[in-house]
JSON list of C-alpha atoms and ligand atoms in Angstrom, two decimals:
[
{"chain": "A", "resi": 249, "resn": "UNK", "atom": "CA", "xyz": [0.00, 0.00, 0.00]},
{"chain": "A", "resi": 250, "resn": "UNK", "atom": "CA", "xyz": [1.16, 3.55, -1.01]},
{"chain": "A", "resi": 251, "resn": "UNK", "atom": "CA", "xyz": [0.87, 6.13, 2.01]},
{"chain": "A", "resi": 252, "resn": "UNK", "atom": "CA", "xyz": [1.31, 9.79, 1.37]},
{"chain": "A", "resi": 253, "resn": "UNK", "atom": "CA", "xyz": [3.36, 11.11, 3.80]},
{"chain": "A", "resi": 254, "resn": "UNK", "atom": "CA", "xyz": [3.41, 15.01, 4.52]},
{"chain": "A", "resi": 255, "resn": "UNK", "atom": "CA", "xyz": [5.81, 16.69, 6.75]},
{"chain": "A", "resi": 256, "resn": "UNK", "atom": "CA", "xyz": [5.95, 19.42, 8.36]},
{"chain": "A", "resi": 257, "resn": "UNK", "atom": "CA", "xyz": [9.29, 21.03, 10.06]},
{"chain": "A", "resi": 258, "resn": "UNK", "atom": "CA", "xyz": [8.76, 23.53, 13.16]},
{"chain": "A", "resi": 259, "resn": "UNK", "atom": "CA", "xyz": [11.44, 25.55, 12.08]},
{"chain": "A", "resi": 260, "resn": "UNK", "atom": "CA", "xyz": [11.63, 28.31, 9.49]},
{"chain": "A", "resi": 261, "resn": "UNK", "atom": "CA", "xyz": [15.47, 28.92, 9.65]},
{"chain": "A", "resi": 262, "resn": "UNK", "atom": "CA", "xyz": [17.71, 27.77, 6.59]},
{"chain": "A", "resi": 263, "resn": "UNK", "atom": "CA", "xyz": [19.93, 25.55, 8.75]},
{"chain": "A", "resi": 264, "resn": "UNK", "atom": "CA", "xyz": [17.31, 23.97, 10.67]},
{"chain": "A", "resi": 265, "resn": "UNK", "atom": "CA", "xyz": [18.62, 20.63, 12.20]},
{"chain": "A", "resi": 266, "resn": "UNK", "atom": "CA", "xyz": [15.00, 19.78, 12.53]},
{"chain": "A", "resi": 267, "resn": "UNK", "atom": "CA", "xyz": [13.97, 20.42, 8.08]},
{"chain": "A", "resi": 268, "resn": "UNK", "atom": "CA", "xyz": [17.77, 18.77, 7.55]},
{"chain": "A", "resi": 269, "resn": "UNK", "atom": "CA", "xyz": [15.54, 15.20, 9.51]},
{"chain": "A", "resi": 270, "resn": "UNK", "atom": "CA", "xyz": [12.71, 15.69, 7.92]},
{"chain": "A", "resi": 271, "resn": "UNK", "atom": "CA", "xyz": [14.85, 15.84, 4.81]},
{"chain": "A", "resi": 272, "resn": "UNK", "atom": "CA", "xyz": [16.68, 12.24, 5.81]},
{"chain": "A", "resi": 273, "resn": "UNK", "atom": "CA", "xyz": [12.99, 10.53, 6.41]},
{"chain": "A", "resi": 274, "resn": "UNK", "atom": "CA", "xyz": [12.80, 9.23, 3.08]},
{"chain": "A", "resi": 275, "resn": "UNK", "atom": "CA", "xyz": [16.10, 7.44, 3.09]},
{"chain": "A", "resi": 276, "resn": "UNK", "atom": "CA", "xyz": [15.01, 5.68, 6.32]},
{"chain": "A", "resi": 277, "resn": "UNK", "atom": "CA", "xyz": [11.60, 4.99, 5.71]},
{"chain": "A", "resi": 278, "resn": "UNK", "atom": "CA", "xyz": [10.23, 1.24, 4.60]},
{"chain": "A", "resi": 279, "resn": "UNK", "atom": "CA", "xyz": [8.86, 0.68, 1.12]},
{"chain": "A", "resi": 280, "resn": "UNK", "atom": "CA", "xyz": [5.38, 2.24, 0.49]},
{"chain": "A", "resi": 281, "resn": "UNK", "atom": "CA", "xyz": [5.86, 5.73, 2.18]},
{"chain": "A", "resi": 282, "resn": "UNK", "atom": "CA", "xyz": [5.85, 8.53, -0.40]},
{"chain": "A", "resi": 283, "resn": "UNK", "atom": "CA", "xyz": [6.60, 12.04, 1.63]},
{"chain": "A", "resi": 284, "resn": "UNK", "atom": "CA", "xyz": [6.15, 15.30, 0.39]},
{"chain": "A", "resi": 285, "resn": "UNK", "atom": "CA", "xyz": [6.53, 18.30, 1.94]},
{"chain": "A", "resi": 286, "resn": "UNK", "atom": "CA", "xyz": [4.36, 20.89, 3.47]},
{"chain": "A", "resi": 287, "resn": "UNK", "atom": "CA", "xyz": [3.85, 24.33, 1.47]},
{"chain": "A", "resi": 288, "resn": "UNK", "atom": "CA", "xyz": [5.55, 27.15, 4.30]},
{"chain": "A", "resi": 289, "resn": "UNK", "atom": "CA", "xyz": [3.55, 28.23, 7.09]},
{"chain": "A", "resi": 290, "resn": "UNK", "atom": "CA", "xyz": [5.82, 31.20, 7.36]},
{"chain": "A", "resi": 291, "resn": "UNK", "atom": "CA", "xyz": [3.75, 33.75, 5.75]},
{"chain": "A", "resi": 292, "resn": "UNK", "atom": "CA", "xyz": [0.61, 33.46, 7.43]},
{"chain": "A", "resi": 293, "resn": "UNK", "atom": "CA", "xyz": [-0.66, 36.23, 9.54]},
{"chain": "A", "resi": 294, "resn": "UNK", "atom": "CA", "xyz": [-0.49, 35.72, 13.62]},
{"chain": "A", "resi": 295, "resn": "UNK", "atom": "CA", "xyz": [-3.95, 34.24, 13.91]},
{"chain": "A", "resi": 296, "resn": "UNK", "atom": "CA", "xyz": [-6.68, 37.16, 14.63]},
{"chain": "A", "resi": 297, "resn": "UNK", "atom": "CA", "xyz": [-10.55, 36.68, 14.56]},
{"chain": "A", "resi": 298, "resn": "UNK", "atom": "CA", "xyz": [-10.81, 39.87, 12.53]},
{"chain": "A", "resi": 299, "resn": "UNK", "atom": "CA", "xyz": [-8.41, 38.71, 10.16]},
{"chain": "A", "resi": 300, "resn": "UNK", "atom": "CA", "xyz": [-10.36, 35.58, 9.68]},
{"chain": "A", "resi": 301, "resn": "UNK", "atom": "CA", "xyz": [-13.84, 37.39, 9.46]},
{"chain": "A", "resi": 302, "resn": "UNK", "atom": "CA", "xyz": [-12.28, 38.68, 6.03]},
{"chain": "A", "resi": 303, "resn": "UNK", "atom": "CA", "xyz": [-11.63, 35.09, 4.55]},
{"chain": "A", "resi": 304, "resn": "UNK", "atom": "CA", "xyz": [-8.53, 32.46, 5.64]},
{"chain": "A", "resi": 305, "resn": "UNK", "atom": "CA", "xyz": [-5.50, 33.81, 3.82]},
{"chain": "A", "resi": 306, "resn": "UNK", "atom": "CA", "xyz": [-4.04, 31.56, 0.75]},
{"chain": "A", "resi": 307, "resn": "UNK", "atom": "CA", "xyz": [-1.56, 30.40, 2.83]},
{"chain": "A", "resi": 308, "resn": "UNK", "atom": "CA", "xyz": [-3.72, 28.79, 5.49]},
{"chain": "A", "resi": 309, "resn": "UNK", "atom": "CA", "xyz": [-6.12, 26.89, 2.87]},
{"chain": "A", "resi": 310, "resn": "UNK", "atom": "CA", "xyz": [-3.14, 25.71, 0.77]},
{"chain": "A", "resi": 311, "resn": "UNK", "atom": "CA", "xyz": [-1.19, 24.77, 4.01]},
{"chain": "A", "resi": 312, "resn": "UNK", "atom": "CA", "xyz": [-4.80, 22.62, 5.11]},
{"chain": "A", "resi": 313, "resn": "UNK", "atom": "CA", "xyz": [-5.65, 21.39, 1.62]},
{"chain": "A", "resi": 314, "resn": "UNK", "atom": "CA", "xyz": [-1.92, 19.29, 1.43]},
{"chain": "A", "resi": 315, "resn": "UNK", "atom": "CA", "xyz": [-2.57, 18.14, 5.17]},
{"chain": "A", "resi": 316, "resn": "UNK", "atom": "CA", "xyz": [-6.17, 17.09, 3.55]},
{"chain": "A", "resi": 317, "resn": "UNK", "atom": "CA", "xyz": [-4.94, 15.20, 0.31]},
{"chain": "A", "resi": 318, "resn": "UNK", "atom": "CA", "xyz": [-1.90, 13.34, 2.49]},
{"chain": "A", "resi": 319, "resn": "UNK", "atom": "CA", "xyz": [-2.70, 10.11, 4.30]},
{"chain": "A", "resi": 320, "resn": "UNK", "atom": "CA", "xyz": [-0.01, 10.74, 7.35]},
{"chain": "A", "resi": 321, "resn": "UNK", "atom": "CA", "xyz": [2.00, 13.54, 8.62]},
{"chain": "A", "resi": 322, "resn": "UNK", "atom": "CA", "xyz": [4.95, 13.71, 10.20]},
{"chain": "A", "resi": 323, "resn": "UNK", "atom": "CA", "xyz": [6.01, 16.72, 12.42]},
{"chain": "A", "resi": 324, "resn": "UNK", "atom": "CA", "xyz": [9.80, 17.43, 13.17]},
{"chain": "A", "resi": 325, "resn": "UNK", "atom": "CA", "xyz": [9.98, 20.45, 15.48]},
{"chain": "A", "resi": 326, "resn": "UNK", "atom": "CA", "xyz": [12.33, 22.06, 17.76]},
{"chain": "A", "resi": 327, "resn": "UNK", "atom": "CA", "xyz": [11.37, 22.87, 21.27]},
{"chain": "A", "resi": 328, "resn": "UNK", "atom": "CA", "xyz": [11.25, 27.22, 22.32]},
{"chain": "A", "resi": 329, "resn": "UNK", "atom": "CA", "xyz": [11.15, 27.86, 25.62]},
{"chain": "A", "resi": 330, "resn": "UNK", "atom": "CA", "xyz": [9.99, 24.38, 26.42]},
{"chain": "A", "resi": 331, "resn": "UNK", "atom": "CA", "xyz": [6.81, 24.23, 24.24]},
{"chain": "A", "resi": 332, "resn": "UNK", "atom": "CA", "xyz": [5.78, 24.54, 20.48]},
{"chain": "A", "resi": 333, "resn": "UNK", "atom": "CA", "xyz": [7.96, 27.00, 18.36]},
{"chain": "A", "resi": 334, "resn": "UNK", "atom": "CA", "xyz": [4.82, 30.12, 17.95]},
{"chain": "A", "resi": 335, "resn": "UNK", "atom": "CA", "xyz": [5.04, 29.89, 13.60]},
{"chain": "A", "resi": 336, "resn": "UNK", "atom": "CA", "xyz": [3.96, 26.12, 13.94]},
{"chain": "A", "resi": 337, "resn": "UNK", "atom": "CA", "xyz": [1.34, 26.59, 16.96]},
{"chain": "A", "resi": 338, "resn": "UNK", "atom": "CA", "xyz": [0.26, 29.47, 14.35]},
{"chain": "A", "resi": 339, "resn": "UNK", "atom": "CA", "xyz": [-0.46, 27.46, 11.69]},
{"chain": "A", "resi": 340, "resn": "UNK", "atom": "CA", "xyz": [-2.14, 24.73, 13.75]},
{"chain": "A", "resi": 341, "resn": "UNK", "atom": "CA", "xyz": [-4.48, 27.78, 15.63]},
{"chain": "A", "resi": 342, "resn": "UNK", "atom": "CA", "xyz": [-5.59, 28.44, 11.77]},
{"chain": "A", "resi": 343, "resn": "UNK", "atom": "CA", "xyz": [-6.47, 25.26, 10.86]},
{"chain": "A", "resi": 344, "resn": "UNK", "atom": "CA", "xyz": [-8.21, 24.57, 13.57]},
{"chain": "A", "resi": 345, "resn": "UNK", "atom": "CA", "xyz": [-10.42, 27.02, 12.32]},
{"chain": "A", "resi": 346, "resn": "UNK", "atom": "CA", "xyz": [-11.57, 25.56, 9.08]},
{"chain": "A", "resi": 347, "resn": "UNK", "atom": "CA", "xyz": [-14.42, 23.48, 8.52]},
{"chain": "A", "resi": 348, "resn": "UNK", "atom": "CA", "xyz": [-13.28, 19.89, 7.78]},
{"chain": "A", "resi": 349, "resn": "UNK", "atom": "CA", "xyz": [-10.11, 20.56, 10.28]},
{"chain": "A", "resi": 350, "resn": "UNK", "atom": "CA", "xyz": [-7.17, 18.99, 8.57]},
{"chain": "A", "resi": 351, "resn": "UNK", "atom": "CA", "xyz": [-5.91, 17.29, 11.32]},
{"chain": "A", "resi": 352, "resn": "UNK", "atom": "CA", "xyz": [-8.94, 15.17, 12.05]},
{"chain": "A", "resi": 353, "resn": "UNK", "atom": "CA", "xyz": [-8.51, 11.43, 12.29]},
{"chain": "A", "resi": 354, "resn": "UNK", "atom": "CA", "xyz": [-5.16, 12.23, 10.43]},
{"chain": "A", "resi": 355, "resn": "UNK", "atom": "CA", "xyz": [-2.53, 9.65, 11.62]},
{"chain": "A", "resi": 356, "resn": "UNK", "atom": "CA", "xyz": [0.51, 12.03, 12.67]},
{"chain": "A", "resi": 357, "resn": "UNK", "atom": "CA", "xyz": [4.34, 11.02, 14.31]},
{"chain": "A", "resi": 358, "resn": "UNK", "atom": "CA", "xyz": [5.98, 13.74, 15.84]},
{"chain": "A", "resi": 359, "resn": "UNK", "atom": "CA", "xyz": [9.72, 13.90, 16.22]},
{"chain": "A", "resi": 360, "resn": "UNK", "atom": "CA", "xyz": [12.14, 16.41, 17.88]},
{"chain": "A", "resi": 361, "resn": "UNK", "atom": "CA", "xyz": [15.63, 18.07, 17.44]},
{"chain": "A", "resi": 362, "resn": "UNK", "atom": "CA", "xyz": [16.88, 20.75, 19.64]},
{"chain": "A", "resi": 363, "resn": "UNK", "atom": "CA", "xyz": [20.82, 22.12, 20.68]},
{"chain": "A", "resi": 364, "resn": "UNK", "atom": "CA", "xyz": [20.32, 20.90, 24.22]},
{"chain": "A", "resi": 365, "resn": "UNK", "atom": "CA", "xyz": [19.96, 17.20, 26.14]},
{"chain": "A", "resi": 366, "resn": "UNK", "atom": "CA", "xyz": [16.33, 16.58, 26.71]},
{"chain": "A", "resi": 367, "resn": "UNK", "atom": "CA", "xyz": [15.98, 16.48, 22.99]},
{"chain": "A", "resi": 368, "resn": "UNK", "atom": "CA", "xyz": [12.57, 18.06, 22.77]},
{"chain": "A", "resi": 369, "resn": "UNK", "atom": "CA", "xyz": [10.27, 15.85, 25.36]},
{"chain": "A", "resi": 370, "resn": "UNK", "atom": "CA", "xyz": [7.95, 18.75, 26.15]},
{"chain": "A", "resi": 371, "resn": "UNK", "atom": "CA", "xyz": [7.14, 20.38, 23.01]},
{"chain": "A", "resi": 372, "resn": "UNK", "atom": "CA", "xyz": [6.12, 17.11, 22.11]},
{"chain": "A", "resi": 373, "resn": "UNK", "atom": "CA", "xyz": [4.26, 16.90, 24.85]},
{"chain": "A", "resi": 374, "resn": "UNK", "atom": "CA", "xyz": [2.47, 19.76, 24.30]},
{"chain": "A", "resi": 375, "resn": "UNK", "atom": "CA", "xyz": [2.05, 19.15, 20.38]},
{"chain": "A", "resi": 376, "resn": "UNK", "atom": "CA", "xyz": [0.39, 15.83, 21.26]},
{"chain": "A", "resi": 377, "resn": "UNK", "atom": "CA", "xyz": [-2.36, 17.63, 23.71]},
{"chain": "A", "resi": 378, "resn": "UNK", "atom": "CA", "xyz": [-2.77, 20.40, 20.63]},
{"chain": "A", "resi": 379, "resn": "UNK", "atom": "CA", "xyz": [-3.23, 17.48, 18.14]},
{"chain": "A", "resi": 380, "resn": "UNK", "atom": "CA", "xyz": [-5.35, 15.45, 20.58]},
{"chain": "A", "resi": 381, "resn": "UNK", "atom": "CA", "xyz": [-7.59, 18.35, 20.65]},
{"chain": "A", "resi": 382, "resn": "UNK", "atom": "CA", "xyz": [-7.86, 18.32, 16.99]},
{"chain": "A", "resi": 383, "resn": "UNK", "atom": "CA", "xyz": [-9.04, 14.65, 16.61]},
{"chain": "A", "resi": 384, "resn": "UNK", "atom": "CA", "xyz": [-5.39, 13.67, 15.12]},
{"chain": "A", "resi": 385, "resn": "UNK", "atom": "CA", "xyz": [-4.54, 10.13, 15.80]},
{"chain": "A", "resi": 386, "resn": "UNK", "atom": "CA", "xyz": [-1.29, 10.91, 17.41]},
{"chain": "A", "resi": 387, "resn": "UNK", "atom": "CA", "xyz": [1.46, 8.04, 17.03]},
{"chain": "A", "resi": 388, "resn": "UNK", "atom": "CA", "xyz": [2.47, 6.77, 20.69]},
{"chain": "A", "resi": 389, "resn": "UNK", "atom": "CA", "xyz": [5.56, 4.49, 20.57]},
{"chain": "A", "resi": 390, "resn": "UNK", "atom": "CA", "xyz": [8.82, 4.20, 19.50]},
{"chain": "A", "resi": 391, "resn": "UNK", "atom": "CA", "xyz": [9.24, 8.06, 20.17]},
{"chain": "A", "resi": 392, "resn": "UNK", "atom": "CA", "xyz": [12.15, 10.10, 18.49]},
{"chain": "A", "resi": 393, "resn": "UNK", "atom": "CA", "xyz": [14.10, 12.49, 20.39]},
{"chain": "A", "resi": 394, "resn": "UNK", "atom": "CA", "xyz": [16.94, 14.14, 18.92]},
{"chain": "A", "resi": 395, "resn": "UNK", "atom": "CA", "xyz": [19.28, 15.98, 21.63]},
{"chain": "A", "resi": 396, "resn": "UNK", "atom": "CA", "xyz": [22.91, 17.48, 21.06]},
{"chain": "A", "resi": 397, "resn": "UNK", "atom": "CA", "xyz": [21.88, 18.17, 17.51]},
{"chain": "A", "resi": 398, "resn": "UNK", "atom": "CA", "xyz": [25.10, 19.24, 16.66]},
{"chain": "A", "resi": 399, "resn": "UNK", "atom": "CA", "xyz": [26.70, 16.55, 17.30]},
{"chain": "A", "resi": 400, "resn": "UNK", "atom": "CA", "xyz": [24.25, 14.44, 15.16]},
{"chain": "A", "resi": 401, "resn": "UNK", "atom": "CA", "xyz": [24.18, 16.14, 11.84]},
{"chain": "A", "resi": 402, "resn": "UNK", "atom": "CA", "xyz": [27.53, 16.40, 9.66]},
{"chain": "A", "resi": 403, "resn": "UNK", "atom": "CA", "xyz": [28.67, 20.66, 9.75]},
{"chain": "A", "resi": 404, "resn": "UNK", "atom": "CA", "xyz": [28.18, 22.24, 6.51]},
{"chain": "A", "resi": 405, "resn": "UNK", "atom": "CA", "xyz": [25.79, 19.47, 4.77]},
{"chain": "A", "resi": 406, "resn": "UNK", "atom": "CA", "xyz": [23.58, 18.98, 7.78]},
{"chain": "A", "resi": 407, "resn": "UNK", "atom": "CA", "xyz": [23.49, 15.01, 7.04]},
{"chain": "A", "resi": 408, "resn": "UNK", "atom": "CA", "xyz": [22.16, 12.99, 9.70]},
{"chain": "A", "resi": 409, "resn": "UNK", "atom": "CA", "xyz": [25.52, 11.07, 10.94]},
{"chain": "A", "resi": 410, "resn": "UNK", "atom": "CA", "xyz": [25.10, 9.57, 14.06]},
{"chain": "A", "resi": 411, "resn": "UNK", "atom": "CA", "xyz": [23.87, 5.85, 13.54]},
{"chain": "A", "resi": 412, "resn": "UNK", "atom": "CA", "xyz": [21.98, 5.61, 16.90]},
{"chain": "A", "resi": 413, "resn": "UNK", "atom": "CA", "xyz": [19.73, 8.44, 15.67]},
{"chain": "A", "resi": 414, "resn": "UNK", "atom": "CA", "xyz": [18.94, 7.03, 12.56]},
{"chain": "A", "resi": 415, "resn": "UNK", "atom": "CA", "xyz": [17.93, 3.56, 13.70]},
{"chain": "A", "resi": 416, "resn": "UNK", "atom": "CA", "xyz": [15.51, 5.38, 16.63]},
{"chain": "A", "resi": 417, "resn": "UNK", "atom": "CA", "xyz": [14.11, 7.20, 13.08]},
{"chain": "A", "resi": 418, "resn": "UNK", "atom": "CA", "xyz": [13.87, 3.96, 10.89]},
{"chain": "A", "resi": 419, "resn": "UNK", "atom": "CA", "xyz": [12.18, 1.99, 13.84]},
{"chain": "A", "resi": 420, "resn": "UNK", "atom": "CA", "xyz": [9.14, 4.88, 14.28]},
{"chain": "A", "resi": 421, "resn": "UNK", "atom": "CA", "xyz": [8.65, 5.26, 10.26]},
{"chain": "A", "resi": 422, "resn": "UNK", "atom": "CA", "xyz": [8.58, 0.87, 10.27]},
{"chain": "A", "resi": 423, "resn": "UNK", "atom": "CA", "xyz": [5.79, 1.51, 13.49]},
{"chain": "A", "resi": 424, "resn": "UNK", "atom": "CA", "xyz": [4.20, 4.14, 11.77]},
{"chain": "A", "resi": 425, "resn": "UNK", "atom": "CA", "xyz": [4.06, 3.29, 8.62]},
{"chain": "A", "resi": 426, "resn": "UNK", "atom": "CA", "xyz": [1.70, -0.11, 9.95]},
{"chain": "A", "resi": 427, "resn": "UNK", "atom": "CA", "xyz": [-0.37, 2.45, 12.22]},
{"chain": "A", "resi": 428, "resn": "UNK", "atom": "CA", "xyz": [-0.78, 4.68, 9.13]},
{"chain": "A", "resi": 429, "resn": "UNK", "atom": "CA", "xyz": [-1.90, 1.64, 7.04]},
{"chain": "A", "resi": 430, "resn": "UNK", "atom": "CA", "xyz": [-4.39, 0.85, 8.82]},
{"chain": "A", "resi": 431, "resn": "UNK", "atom": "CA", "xyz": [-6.06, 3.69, 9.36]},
{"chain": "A", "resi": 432, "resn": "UNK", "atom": "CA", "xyz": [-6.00, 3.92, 5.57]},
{"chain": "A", "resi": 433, "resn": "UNK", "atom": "CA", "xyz": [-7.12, 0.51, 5.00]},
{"chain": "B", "resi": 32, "resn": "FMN", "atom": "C1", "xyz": [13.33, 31.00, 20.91]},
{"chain": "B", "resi": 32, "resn": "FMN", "atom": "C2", "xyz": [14.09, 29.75, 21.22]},
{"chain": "B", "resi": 32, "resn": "FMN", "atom": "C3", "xyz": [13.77, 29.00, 22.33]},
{"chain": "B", "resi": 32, "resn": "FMN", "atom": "C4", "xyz": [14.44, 27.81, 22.60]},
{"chain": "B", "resi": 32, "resn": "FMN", "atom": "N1", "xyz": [14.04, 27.04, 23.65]},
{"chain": "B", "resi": 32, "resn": "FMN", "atom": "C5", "xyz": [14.55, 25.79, 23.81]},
{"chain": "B", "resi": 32, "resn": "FMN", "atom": "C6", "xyz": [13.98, 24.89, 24.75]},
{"chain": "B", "resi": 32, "resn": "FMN", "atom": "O1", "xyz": [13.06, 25.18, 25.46]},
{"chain": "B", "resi": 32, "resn": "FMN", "atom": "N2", "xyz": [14.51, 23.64, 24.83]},
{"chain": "B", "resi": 32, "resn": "FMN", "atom": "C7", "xyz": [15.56, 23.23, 24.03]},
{"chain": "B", "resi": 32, "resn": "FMN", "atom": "O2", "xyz": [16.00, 22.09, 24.14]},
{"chain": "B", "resi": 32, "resn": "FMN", "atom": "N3", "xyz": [16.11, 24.08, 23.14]},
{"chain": "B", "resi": 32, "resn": "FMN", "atom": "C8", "xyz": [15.62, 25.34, 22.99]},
{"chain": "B", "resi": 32, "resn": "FMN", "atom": "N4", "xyz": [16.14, 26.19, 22.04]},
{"chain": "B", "resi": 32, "resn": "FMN", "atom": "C9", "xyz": [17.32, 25.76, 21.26]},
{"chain": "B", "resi": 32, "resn": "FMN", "atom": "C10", "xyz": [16.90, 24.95, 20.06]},
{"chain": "B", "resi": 32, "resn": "FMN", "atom": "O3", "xyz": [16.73, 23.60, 20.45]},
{"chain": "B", "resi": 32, "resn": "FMN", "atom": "C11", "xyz": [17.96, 25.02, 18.94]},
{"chain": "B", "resi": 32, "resn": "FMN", "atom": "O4", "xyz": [18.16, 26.37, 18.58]},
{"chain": "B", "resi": 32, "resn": "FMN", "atom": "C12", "xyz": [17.59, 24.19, 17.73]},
{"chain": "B", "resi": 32, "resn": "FMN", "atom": "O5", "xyz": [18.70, 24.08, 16.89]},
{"chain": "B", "resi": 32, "resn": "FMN", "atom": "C13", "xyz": [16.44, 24.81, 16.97]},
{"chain": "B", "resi": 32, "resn": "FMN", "atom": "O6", "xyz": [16.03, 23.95, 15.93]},
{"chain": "B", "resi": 32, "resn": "FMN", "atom": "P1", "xyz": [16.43, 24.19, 14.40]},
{"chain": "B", "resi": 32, "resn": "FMN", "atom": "O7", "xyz": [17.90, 23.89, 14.28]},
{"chain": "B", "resi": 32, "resn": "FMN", "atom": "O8", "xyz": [15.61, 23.18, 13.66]},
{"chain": "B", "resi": 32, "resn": "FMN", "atom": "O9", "xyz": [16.09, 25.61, 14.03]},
{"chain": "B", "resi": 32, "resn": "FMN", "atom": "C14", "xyz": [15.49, 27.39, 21.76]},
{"chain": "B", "resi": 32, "resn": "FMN", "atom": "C15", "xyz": [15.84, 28.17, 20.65]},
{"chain": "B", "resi": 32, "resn": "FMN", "atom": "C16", "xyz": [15.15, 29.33, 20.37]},
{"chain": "B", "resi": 32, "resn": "FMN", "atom": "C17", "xyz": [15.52, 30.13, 19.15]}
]
């Protein structure tokens, strides 16, 4: 079975260590995932009622329509200030606006790369309550934390080096991809 996979990094910046995993998924994922990735979030407006009232911007129905057409997403997002980064919590606070909210029954995996140890366990955290609240079917277990991220991606190319880190990857997308499958099925 073919699953559509669209991903979705929490970071905007160039050099993201978190867009530079999302960029190795396809290299570790089992036969069958096709991934794609999310138009930018960047450019919508912070989320206003008024703003709304006038119509969702372009950027909000595009971002929602690829969430709609893909069969799983996978979010790879660094932790600020020990919650969601705000341009991702953004996006998700638009969405959740729409009728036919993206995110519902949508099977979504969450990973996380940030500079320090912890490796991101409470913006996930968080991100799973968010998502729970939008009817997501949130992935549970393996989980992917990526800590020290500089000591895990190559300088320069930003390849994912460190072998540890890209078995704990491989072993969610093989869990994932049967938990996406059969919510497909
Ligand atoms: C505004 C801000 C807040 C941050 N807060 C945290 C934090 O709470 N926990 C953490 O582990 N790292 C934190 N960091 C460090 C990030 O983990 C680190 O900058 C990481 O590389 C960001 O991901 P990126 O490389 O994908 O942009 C923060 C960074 C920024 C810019």
């Amino acid at each position: 079975m073919t699953i559509n996979v669209i991903t979705i990094s929490g970071s905007l910046r160039k050099a993201s260590f978190n867009t530079a995993l999302m960029r190795a998924l396809p290299a570790l994922a089992p036969a069958g995932f096709r991934f794609f990735e999310a138009p930018s979030y960047g450019g919508m407006p912070v989320y206003n009622a008024d703003v709304q009232a006038e119509g969702f911007p372009a950027d909000v129905t595009d971002f929602a329509d690829a969430i709609r057409k893909a069969d799983a997403v996978v979010i790879v997002a660094p932790e600020y200030n020990w919650t969601i980064p705000g341009g991702l919590k953004n996006a998700l606070d638009w969405v959740s606006r729409l009728d036919n909210q993206p995110f519902k029954d949508k099977p979504v995996a969450i990973q996380s790369v940030t500079g320090g140890a912890v490796g991101g366990a409470r913006i996930q955290y968080h991100l799973r309550m968010a998502l729970t609240f939008l009817c997501a079917s949130v992935f549970g277990t393996p989980e992917v934390f990526v800590g020290l991220a500089h000591t895990k991606f190559a300088p320069g190319t930003l390849e994912l080096k460190d072998e540890p880190t890209r078995k704990a990857v491989a072993d969610q997308l093989a869990a994932f991809a049967v938990f996406a499958a059969r919510h497909k099925a």
